[in-house]
């Protein structure tokens, strides 16, 4: 697979938060390139034909029907973890529930060993802290450590005796020209599938738990909801408190967005959180209306770079939410360590202490 050379990273000079402007930029990849990072990002940082080929090659791994086969594994992970947490006075919904569930579920999907769970959890914590700090040297060091974890998984699958799992299948995949994927591309793909999803799922779990503690009147109905209904509710919860704050784009030519001039090679940010509560698009932006707001919900993005991992992330979040509701009722437990919001560039909660009271207690 041949990828375009990514552009050097540049600072955001303009931020768009109104829904119409965000949609306009996200759906015009010819004018607003996604190749903003100094690092190779497959497929997120590719444009045009390179992006289309990468998505055609990788999207089958994330097909909804295919990832559904992992449901029993995700359920086991969720049940085992909740069994442990239900016996405690309180737990952090972000780090102790969200991050640990994310690591175990993603490892089950990729075929990664339990022996690296603590390394991955430490990476999640360190990456969140480095992102919060904005220190590029610190961020680079965390990235190097994660790449080492990923490269080790790739190298384990280079021989004939490689384990029969999804990571091995990826390593043996050929691109559109029939060529094997380079280690650089493999590491980039696995970094995208794992690095981003671990932190994102942890934040999503924190937001959902917080919402359930604030709206216990919905618990019984959600526990009995079918998959489609529960997914719609989860999307709406995340719209109201979007943990995915923004993405960058770089202008390929001088243009204009919502009456604002944008210079050639100017870097802009798409503020998903602001767009998701834009009163110009949502008549009652803070009202809970899963079906009424679904068509305008931008939690998973829009346009050709819409999140390819949505089926997997939605399934994982649905499973942990359903098992949480089946296990017991959850309440905020501020007396056991407090509740603290995350700070940009991340959203959601840095810490949300909760307690789980079992139905059968």
mmCIF file of C-alpha atoms in Angstrom:
data_model
loop_
_atom_site.group_PDB
_atom_site.id
_atom_site.type_symbol
_atom_site.label_atom_id
_atom_site.label_comp_id
_atom_site.label_asym_id
_atom_site.label_seq_id
_atom_site.Cartn_x
_atom_site.Cartn_y
_atom_site.Cartn_z
ATOM 1 C CA UNK A 1 0.000 0.000 0.000
ATOM 2 C CA UNK A 2 1.337 3.416 -0.951
ATOM 3 C CA UNK A 3 0.326 6.359 1.236
ATOM 4 C CA UNK A 4 0.659 10.056 0.582
ATOM 5 C CA UNK A 5 3.411 11.774 2.527
ATOM 6 C CA UNK A 6 1.685 13.455 5.480
ATOM 7 C CA UNK A 7 2.117 17.175 5.945
ATOM 8 C CA UNK A 8 3.930 18.625 8.957
ATOM 9 C CA UNK A 9 1.714 19.302 11.970
ATOM 10 C CA UNK A 10 0.459 22.865 12.198
ATOM 11 C CA UNK A 11 -1.413 24.890 14.768
ATOM 12 C CA UNK A 12 -5.161 25.411 14.445
ATOM 13 C CA UNK A 13 -5.903 29.007 13.478
ATOM 14 C CA UNK A 14 -9.684 28.876 13.199
ATOM 15 C CA UNK A 15 -12.417 26.856 14.894
ATOM 16 C CA UNK A 16 -15.873 26.142 13.503
ATOM 17 C CA UNK A 17 -18.610 25.135 15.926
ATOM 18 C CA UNK A 18 -21.848 25.801 14.072
ATOM 19 C CA UNK A 19 -23.412 22.649 12.702
ATOM 20 C CA UNK A 20 -23.734 23.798 9.080
ATOM 21 C CA UNK A 21 -20.087 24.895 8.858
ATOM 22 C CA UNK A 22 -18.786 21.680 10.430
ATOM 23 C CA UNK A 23 -20.812 19.583 7.995
ATOM 24 C CA UNK A 24 -19.662 21.722 5.056
ATOM 25 C CA UNK A 25 -15.984 21.236 5.905
ATOM 26 C CA UNK A 26 -16.267 17.536 6.786
ATOM 27 C CA UNK A 27 -18.053 16.689 3.550
ATOM 28 C CA UNK A 28 -15.607 18.572 1.302
ATOM 29 C CA UNK A 29 -12.356 16.574 1.496
ATOM 30 C CA UNK A 30 -11.041 18.062 -1.739
ATOM 31 C CA UNK A 31 -10.924 21.520 -0.153
ATOM 32 C CA UNK A 32 -10.196 20.415 3.425
ATOM 33 C CA UNK A 33 -7.560 17.711 3.671
ATOM 34 C CA UNK A 34 -7.264 15.342 6.634
ATOM 35 C CA UNK A 35 -3.490 14.983 6.179
ATOM 36 C CA UNK A 36 -2.675 17.334 9.043
ATOM 37 C CA UNK A 37 -0.490 15.189 11.308
ATOM 38 C CA UNK A 38 3.263 14.788 10.900
ATOM 39 C CA UNK A 39 2.727 11.051 11.449
ATOM 40 C CA UNK A 40 1.286 8.526 9.012
ATOM 41 C CA UNK A 41 -2.361 7.931 9.924
ATOM 42 C CA UNK A 42 -4.093 5.114 8.048
ATOM 43 C CA UNK A 43 -6.853 5.651 7.051
ATOM 44 C CA UNK A 44 -7.713 8.871 8.955
ATOM 45 C CA UNK A 45 -4.930 11.035 7.591
ATOM 46 C CA UNK A 46 -5.276 10.017 3.943
ATOM 47 C CA UNK A 47 -7.184 11.801 1.201
ATOM 48 C CA UNK A 48 -8.718 10.986 -2.144
ATOM 49 C CA UNK A 49 -7.936 7.674 -3.798
ATOM 50 C CA UNK A 50 -5.474 6.649 -1.077
ATOM 51 C CA UNK A 51 -8.213 7.082 1.527
ATOM 52 C CA UNK A 52 -10.808 5.225 -0.563
ATOM 53 C CA UNK A 53 -8.462 2.288 -1.099
ATOM 54 C CA UNK A 54 -7.522 2.145 2.574
ATOM 55 C CA UNK A 55 -11.160 2.174 3.666
ATOM 56 C CA UNK A 56 -12.061 -0.504 1.091
ATOM 57 C CA UNK A 57 -9.282 -2.694 2.488
ATOM 58 C CA UNK A 58 -9.902 -2.057 6.203
ATOM 59 C CA UNK A 59 -13.651 -1.490 6.575
ATOM 60 C CA UNK A 60 -14.477 -5.230 6.178
ATOM 61 C CA UNK A 61 -12.625 -5.855 9.454
ATOM 62 C CA UNK A 62 -15.081 -3.458 11.115
ATOM 63 C CA UNK A 63 -18.255 -4.589 9.379
ATOM 64 C CA UNK A 64 -21.197 -4.691 11.795
ATOM 65 C CA UNK A 65 -22.077 -8.304 11.015
ATOM 66 C CA UNK A 66 -18.481 -9.400 11.453
ATOM 67 C CA UNK A 67 -17.877 -7.618 14.764
ATOM 68 C CA UNK A 68 -21.183 -9.007 16.072
ATOM 69 C CA UNK A 69 -19.455 -12.409 16.281
ATOM 70 C CA UNK A 70 -17.396 -11.004 19.170
ATOM 71 C CA UNK A 71 -20.483 -10.189 21.258
ATOM 72 C CA UNK A 72 -20.127 -13.251 23.556
ATOM 73 C CA UNK A 73 -16.488 -12.341 24.254
ATOM 74 C CA UNK A 74 -17.408 -8.731 25.082
ATOM 75 C CA UNK A 75 -20.256 -9.921 27.335
ATOM 76 C CA UNK A 76 -17.880 -12.186 29.274
ATOM 77 C CA UNK A 77 -15.416 -9.341 29.709
ATOM 78 C CA UNK A 78 -18.162 -7.000 30.924
ATOM 79 C CA UNK A 79 -19.715 -9.516 33.313
ATOM 80 C CA UNK A 80 -16.379 -10.479 34.882
ATOM 81 C CA UNK A 81 -15.394 -6.852 35.384
ATOM 82 C CA UNK A 82 -18.750 -5.785 36.823
ATOM 83 C CA UNK A 83 -18.717 -8.773 39.172
ATOM 84 C CA UNK A 84 -15.456 -7.458 40.604
ATOM 85 C CA UNK A 85 -16.629 -3.853 40.859
ATOM 86 C CA UNK A 86 -20.062 -4.636 42.317
ATOM 87 C CA UNK A 87 -18.436 -5.762 45.545
ATOM 88 C CA UNK A 88 -16.657 -2.450 46.075
ATOM 89 C CA UNK A 89 -17.857 0.668 47.856
ATOM 90 C CA UNK A 90 -17.091 2.733 44.738
ATOM 91 C CA UNK A 91 -15.111 2.694 41.504
ATOM 92 C CA UNK A 92 -13.953 5.197 38.897
ATOM 93 C CA UNK A 93 -16.256 4.776 35.898
ATOM 94 C CA UNK A 94 -13.576 6.121 33.558
ATOM 95 C CA UNK A 95 -10.357 4.374 34.569
ATOM 96 C CA UNK A 96 -11.494 1.306 36.508
ATOM 97 C CA UNK A 97 -14.556 0.436 34.434
ATOM 98 C CA UNK A 98 -14.200 2.219 31.088
ATOM 99 C CA UNK A 99 -10.469 1.862 30.425
ATOM 100 C CA UNK A 100 -10.165 -1.693 31.733
ATOM 101 C CA UNK A 101 -13.213 -2.825 29.775
ATOM 102 C CA UNK A 102 -11.855 -1.110 26.661
ATOM 103 C CA UNK A 103 -8.479 -2.835 26.970
ATOM 104 C CA UNK A 104 -9.976 -6.272 27.566
ATOM 105 C CA UNK A 105 -12.631 -5.969 24.861
ATOM 106 C CA UNK A 106 -10.202 -4.617 22.278
ATOM 107 C CA UNK A 107 -7.661 -7.320 23.138
ATOM 108 C CA UNK A 108 -10.370 -9.967 22.677
ATOM 109 C CA UNK A 109 -11.147 -8.526 19.241
ATOM 110 C CA UNK A 110 -7.521 -8.282 18.124
ATOM 111 C CA UNK A 111 -6.329 -11.515 19.728
ATOM 112 C CA UNK A 112 -3.840 -9.776 22.024
ATOM 113 C CA UNK A 113 -2.678 -11.522 25.216
ATOM 114 C CA UNK A 114 -3.865 -10.679 28.711
ATOM 115 C CA UNK A 115 -0.211 -10.324 29.723
ATOM 116 C CA UNK A 116 -0.040 -6.829 28.160
ATOM 117 C CA UNK A 117 -3.210 -5.538 29.852
ATOM 118 C CA UNK A 118 -1.339 -3.551 32.503
ATOM 119 C CA UNK A 119 0.966 -2.032 29.871
ATOM 120 C CA UNK A 120 -2.027 -0.916 27.832
ATOM 121 C CA UNK A 121 -3.820 0.478 30.880
ATOM 122 C CA UNK A 122 -0.728 2.420 31.880
ATOM 123 C CA UNK A 123 -0.503 3.749 28.339
ATOM 124 C CA UNK A 124 -4.139 4.914 28.453
ATOM 125 C CA UNK A 125 -3.461 6.802 31.703
ATOM 126 C CA UNK A 126 -0.179 8.278 30.490
ATOM 127 C CA UNK A 127 -1.641 9.242 27.122
ATOM 128 C CA UNK A 128 -4.558 11.047 28.748
ATOM 129 C CA UNK A 129 -2.178 12.925 31.032
ATOM 130 C CA UNK A 130 0.154 13.826 28.170
ATOM 131 C CA UNK A 131 -2.755 14.973 25.989
ATOM 132 C CA UNK A 132 -4.039 17.079 28.858
ATOM 133 C CA UNK A 133 -0.625 18.689 29.306
ATOM 134 C CA UNK A 134 -0.218 19.638 25.641
ATOM 135 C CA UNK A 135 3.513 18.919 25.977
ATOM 136 C CA UNK A 136 4.652 17.654 22.564
ATOM 137 C CA UNK A 137 7.786 16.005 23.939
ATOM 138 C CA UNK A 138 5.714 14.109 26.464
ATOM 139 C CA UNK A 139 3.171 13.148 23.808
ATOM 140 C CA UNK A 140 5.949 11.915 21.512
ATOM 141 C CA UNK A 141 7.380 9.737 24.278
ATOM 142 C CA UNK A 142 3.995 8.165 24.964
ATOM 143 C CA UNK A 143 3.521 7.539 21.230
ATOM 144 C CA UNK A 144 6.903 5.791 20.972
ATOM 145 C CA UNK A 145 5.977 3.484 23.855
ATOM 146 C CA UNK A 146 2.672 2.574 22.262
ATOM 147 C CA UNK A 147 4.264 1.941 18.883
ATOM 148 C CA UNK A 148 6.644 -0.485 20.589
ATOM 149 C CA UNK A 149 3.683 -2.438 21.994
ATOM 150 C CA UNK A 150 2.069 -2.563 18.556
ATOM 151 C CA UNK A 151 5.279 -3.517 16.713
ATOM 152 C CA UNK A 152 5.753 -6.438 19.088
ATOM 153 C CA UNK A 153 2.276 -7.728 18.189
ATOM 154 C CA UNK A 154 3.047 -7.374 14.468
ATOM 155 C CA UNK A 155 6.403 -9.165 14.749
ATOM 156 C CA UNK A 156 4.766 -12.058 16.626
ATOM 157 C CA UNK A 157 2.658 -12.686 13.538
ATOM 158 C CA UNK A 158 5.321 -12.624 10.850
ATOM 159 C CA UNK A 159 6.094 -16.343 10.976
ATOM 160 C CA UNK A 160 4.211 -19.427 9.839
ATOM 161 C CA UNK A 161 3.285 -20.266 13.453
ATOM 162 C CA UNK A 162 1.415 -16.980 14.030
ATOM 163 C CA UNK A 163 -1.780 -17.249 16.090
ATOM 164 C CA UNK A 164 -5.058 -17.463 14.186
ATOM 165 C CA UNK A 165 -6.542 -14.093 15.062
ATOM 166 C CA UNK A 166 -7.593 -10.798 13.548
ATOM 167 C CA UNK A 167 -4.163 -9.203 13.938
ATOM 168 C CA UNK A 168 -2.568 -12.033 11.973
ATOM 169 C CA UNK A 169 -5.220 -11.620 9.292
ATOM 170 C CA UNK A 170 -4.343 -7.937 9.048
ATOM 171 C CA UNK A 171 -0.613 -8.691 8.832
ATOM 172 C CA UNK A 172 -1.310 -11.080 5.936
ATOM 173 C CA UNK A 173 -3.592 -8.641 4.092
ATOM 174 C CA UNK A 174 -2.545 -7.392 0.658
ATOM 175 C CA UNK A 175 -3.241 -3.922 -0.718
ATOM 176 C CA UNK A 176 -5.017 -3.103 -3.984
ATOM 177 C CA UNK A 177 -1.813 -3.871 -5.932
ATOM 178 C CA UNK A 178 -1.423 -7.238 -4.229
ATOM 179 C CA UNK A 179 1.524 -6.077 -2.131
ATOM 180 C CA UNK A 180 1.956 -6.851 1.579
ATOM 181 C CA UNK A 181 1.433 -3.953 3.959
ATOM 182 C CA UNK A 182 4.611 -2.352 5.277
ATOM 183 C CA UNK A 183 5.292 -2.468 8.998
ATOM 184 C CA UNK A 184 4.816 1.300 9.059
ATOM 185 C CA UNK A 185 1.298 0.945 7.662
ATOM 186 C CA UNK A 186 0.454 -1.995 9.929
ATOM 187 C CA UNK A 187 1.549 -0.074 13.003
ATOM 188 C CA UNK A 188 -0.443 2.959 11.877
ATOM 189 C CA UNK A 189 -3.614 0.903 11.371
ATOM 190 C CA UNK A 190 -3.289 -0.864 14.709
ATOM 191 C CA UNK A 191 -2.461 2.420 16.423
ATOM 192 C CA UNK A 192 -5.660 3.842 14.976
ATOM 193 C CA UNK A 193 -7.762 0.816 15.897
ATOM 194 C CA UNK A 194 -6.359 0.530 19.397
ATOM 195 C CA UNK A 195 -4.790 3.761 20.601
ATOM 196 C CA UNK A 196 -7.715 5.988 19.737
ATOM 197 C CA UNK A 197 -10.411 3.495 20.682
ATOM 198 C CA UNK A 198 -9.087 2.680 24.147
ATOM 199 C CA UNK A 199 -9.158 6.268 25.357
ATOM 200 C CA UNK A 200 -12.376 7.066 23.475
ATOM 201 C CA UNK A 201 -14.325 4.092 24.836
ATOM 202 C CA UNK A 202 -13.164 4.834 28.378
ATOM 203 C CA UNK A 203 -14.474 8.399 28.072
ATOM 204 C CA UNK A 204 -17.748 7.184 26.540
ATOM 205 C CA UNK A 205 -18.324 4.757 29.420
ATOM 206 C CA UNK A 206 -17.731 7.573 31.902
ATOM 207 C CA UNK A 207 -20.281 9.812 30.154
ATOM 208 C CA UNK A 208 -22.887 7.033 29.993
ATOM 209 C CA UNK A 209 -22.457 6.079 33.649
ATOM 210 C CA UNK A 210 -22.763 9.738 34.659
ATOM 211 C CA UNK A 211 -25.982 10.068 32.626
ATOM 212 C CA UNK A 212 -27.464 6.926 34.186
ATOM 213 C CA UNK A 213 -26.806 8.259 37.688
ATOM 214 C CA UNK A 214 -28.575 11.505 36.753
ATOM 215 C CA UNK A 215 -31.525 9.806 35.012
ATOM 216 C CA UNK A 216 -32.359 6.614 36.965
ATOM 217 C CA UNK A 217 -35.949 6.826 35.703
ATOM 218 C CA UNK A 218 -34.751 5.497 32.333
ATOM 219 C CA UNK A 219 -32.918 2.447 33.690
ATOM 220 C CA UNK A 220 -35.768 -0.074 33.613
ATOM 221 C CA UNK A 221 -36.816 0.844 30.057
ATOM 222 C CA UNK A 222 -33.238 0.771 28.773
ATOM 223 C CA UNK A 223 -32.568 -2.601 30.393
ATOM 224 C CA UNK A 224 -35.412 -4.053 28.312
ATOM 225 C CA UNK A 225 -34.666 -2.086 25.114
ATOM 226 C CA UNK A 226 -33.674 -3.857 21.919
ATOM 227 C CA UNK A 227 -30.293 -3.162 20.344
ATOM 228 C CA UNK A 228 -31.497 -0.458 17.958
ATOM 229 C CA UNK A 229 -33.269 1.476 20.710
ATOM 230 C CA UNK A 230 -30.346 1.231 23.107
ATOM 231 C CA UNK A 231 -27.914 2.334 20.393
ATOM 232 C CA UNK A 232 -30.092 5.379 19.649
ATOM 233 C CA UNK A 233 -30.123 6.305 23.332
ATOM 234 C CA UNK A 234 -26.357 5.923 23.648
ATOM 235 C CA UNK A 235 -25.785 8.117 20.599
ATOM 236 C CA UNK A 236 -28.040 10.775 22.119
ATOM 237 C CA UNK A 237 -26.257 10.621 25.485
ATOM 238 C CA UNK A 238 -22.980 11.185 23.679
ATOM 239 C CA UNK A 239 -24.472 14.029 21.615
ATOM 240 C CA UNK A 240 -25.469 15.812 24.809
ATOM 241 C CA UNK A 241 -22.019 15.339 26.347
ATOM 242 C CA UNK A 242 -19.719 14.633 23.421
ATOM 243 C CA UNK A 243 -16.306 13.341 24.584
ATOM 244 C CA UNK A 244 -14.874 13.762 21.063
ATOM 245 C CA UNK A 245 -14.232 17.477 20.951
ATOM 246 C CA UNK A 246 -12.674 18.253 17.606
ATOM 247 C CA UNK A 247 -10.764 17.164 14.503
ATOM 248 C CA UNK A 248 -8.409 19.175 12.315
ATOM 249 C CA UNK A 249 -8.439 19.831 8.584
ATOM 250 C CA UNK A 250 -6.044 21.812 6.370
ATOM 251 C CA UNK A 251 -7.302 23.930 3.464
ATOM 252 C CA UNK A 252 -5.944 22.890 0.070
ATOM 253 C CA UNK A 253 -6.872 26.268 -1.415
ATOM 254 C CA UNK A 254 -8.150 29.667 -0.348
ATOM 255 C CA UNK A 255 -11.871 29.389 0.329
ATOM 256 C CA UNK A 256 -14.698 30.563 2.554
ATOM 257 C CA UNK A 257 -16.779 28.795 5.207
ATOM 258 C CA UNK A 258 -19.939 30.334 6.649
ATOM 259 C CA UNK A 259 -18.803 33.726 5.401
ATOM 260 C CA UNK A 260 -15.362 33.398 6.990
ATOM 261 C CA UNK A 261 -12.316 33.454 4.694
ATOM 262 C CA UNK A 262 -9.930 30.502 5.030
ATOM 263 C CA UNK A 263 -6.439 30.843 3.602
ATOM 264 C CA UNK A 264 -4.567 28.209 1.610
ATOM 265 C CA UNK A 265 -2.945 25.708 4.040
ATOM 266 C CA UNK A 266 -4.740 27.239 7.012
ATOM 267 C CA UNK A 267 -5.566 24.619 9.660
ATOM 268 C CA UNK A 268 -9.105 24.633 11.016
ATOM 269 C CA UNK A 269 -10.785 22.657 13.771
ATOM 270 C CA UNK A 270 -14.206 21.062 13.534
ATOM 271 C CA UNK A 271 -15.809 21.439 16.966
ATOM 272 C CA UNK A 272 -18.096 18.409 17.120
ATOM 273 C CA UNK A 273 -19.265 19.165 20.663
ATOM 274 C CA UNK A 274 -20.467 22.671 19.827
ATOM 275 C CA UNK A 275 -22.008 21.529 16.549
ATOM 276 C CA UNK A 276 -23.957 18.818 18.377
ATOM 277 C CA UNK A 277 -25.782 21.397 20.494
ATOM 278 C CA UNK A 278 -26.086 24.152 17.885
ATOM 279 C CA UNK A 279 -29.508 25.816 18.405
ATOM 280 C CA UNK A 280 -29.596 26.667 14.699
ATOM 281 C CA UNK A 281 -29.829 22.915 13.981
ATOM 282 C CA UNK A 282 -31.497 21.547 17.128
ATOM 283 C CA UNK A 283 -34.699 23.309 18.207
ATOM 284 C CA UNK A 284 -34.077 22.179 21.786
ATOM 285 C CA UNK A 285 -30.376 21.304 21.784
ATOM 286 C CA UNK A 286 -30.262 20.132 25.419
ATOM 287 C CA UNK A 287 -33.457 18.079 25.242
ATOM 288 C CA UNK A 288 -33.154 14.286 25.329
ATOM 289 C CA UNK A 289 -34.687 13.118 22.044
ATOM 290 C CA UNK A 290 -32.818 10.084 20.623
ATOM 291 C CA UNK A 291 -34.886 9.667 17.486
ATOM 292 C CA UNK A 292 -35.668 13.305 16.803
ATOM 293 C CA UNK A 293 -31.998 14.299 16.930
ATOM 294 C CA UNK A 294 -30.488 11.230 15.282
ATOM 295 C CA UNK A 295 -30.257 12.605 11.736
ATOM 296 C CA UNK A 296 -28.163 15.606 12.833
ATOM 297 C CA UNK A 297 -26.022 13.822 15.433
ATOM 298 C CA UNK A 298 -22.298 14.209 14.607
ATOM 299 C CA UNK A 299 -20.811 12.077 17.400
ATOM 300 C CA UNK A 300 -19.343 9.653 14.850
ATOM 301 C CA UNK A 301 -18.511 12.329 12.285
ATOM 302 C CA UNK A 302 -19.868 12.777 8.788
ATOM 303 C CA UNK A 303 -18.599 12.603 5.229
ATOM 304 C CA UNK A 304 -15.968 10.259 3.780
ATOM 305 C CA UNK A 305 -13.988 10.302 7.030
ATOM 306 C CA UNK A 306 -16.938 9.226 9.181
ATOM 307 C CA UNK A 307 -15.632 6.954 11.945
ATOM 308 C CA UNK A 308 -14.921 3.499 10.450
ATOM 309 C CA UNK A 309 -14.912 1.946 13.922
ATOM 310 C CA UNK A 310 -18.455 2.963 14.763
ATOM 311 C CA UNK A 311 -19.945 -0.586 14.535
ATOM 312 C CA UNK A 312 -17.289 -1.962 16.888
ATOM 313 C CA UNK A 313 -17.403 0.939 19.345
ATOM 314 C CA UNK A 314 -21.210 0.935 19.376
ATOM 315 C CA UNK A 315 -21.302 -2.801 20.070
ATOM 316 C CA UNK A 316 -18.753 -2.551 22.873
ATOM 317 C CA UNK A 317 -20.573 0.371 24.478
ATOM 318 C CA UNK A 318 -23.954 -1.353 24.109
ATOM 319 C CA UNK A 319 -22.637 -4.499 25.795
ATOM 320 C CA UNK A 320 -21.119 -2.755 28.821
ATOM 321 C CA UNK A 321 -24.241 -0.590 29.265
ATOM 322 C CA UNK A 322 -26.621 -3.527 29.015
ATOM 323 C CA UNK A 323 -24.591 -5.623 31.452
ATOM 324 C CA UNK A 324 -24.330 -2.683 33.856
ATOM 325 C CA UNK A 325 -28.125 -2.283 33.836
ATOM 326 C CA UNK A 326 -28.622 -6.034 34.311
ATOM 327 C CA UNK A 327 -26.216 -6.169 37.224
ATOM 328 C CA UNK A 328 -27.692 -3.398 39.324
ATOM 329 C CA UNK A 329 -28.426 0.286 39.754
ATOM 330 C CA UNK A 330 -25.625 2.803 39.593
ATOM 331 C CA UNK A 331 -25.322 6.027 41.572
ATOM 332 C CA UNK A 332 -22.764 8.793 41.896
ATOM 333 C CA UNK A 333 -20.368 8.298 44.813
ATOM 334 C CA UNK A 334 -18.688 11.683 45.176
ATOM 335 C CA UNK A 335 -17.853 10.879 48.780
ATOM 336 C CA UNK A 336 -15.369 8.264 47.541
ATOM 337 C CA UNK A 337 -13.040 10.471 45.528
ATOM 338 C CA UNK A 338 -15.153 12.977 43.711
ATOM 339 C CA UNK A 339 -16.173 13.804 40.192
ATOM 340 C CA UNK A 340 -13.946 15.819 37.871
ATOM 341 C CA UNK A 341 -14.518 16.899 34.291
ATOM 342 C CA UNK A 342 -11.835 16.279 31.681
ATOM 343 C CA UNK A 343 -10.158 19.288 30.116
ATOM 344 C CA UNK A 344 -9.660 20.017 26.390
ATOM 345 C CA UNK A 345 -8.550 18.593 24.058
ATOM 346 C CA UNK A 346 -10.488 15.698 25.632
ATOM 347 C CA UNK A 347 -14.089 15.782 26.794
ATOM 348 C CA UNK A 348 -16.210 13.816 29.235
ATOM 349 C CA UNK A 349 -14.872 13.077 32.702
ATOM 350 C CA UNK A 350 -11.376 12.753 34.068
ATOM 351 C CA UNK A 351 -12.834 10.892 37.036
ATOM 352 C CA UNK A 352 -16.382 9.852 37.936
ATOM 353 C CA UNK A 353 -16.730 7.884 41.136
ATOM 354 C CA UNK A 354 -19.763 5.605 41.115
ATOM 355 C CA UNK A 355 -21.259 2.787 43.158
ATOM 356 C CA UNK A 356 -23.107 -0.243 41.822
ATOM 357 C CA UNK A 357 -25.880 -1.783 43.913
ATOM 358 C CA UNK A 358 -26.685 -5.302 42.724
ATOM 359 C CA UNK A 359 -30.288 -6.230 41.941
ATOM 360 C CA UNK A 360 -29.845 -9.515 43.791
ATOM 361 C CA UNK A 361 -28.263 -8.002 46.897
#
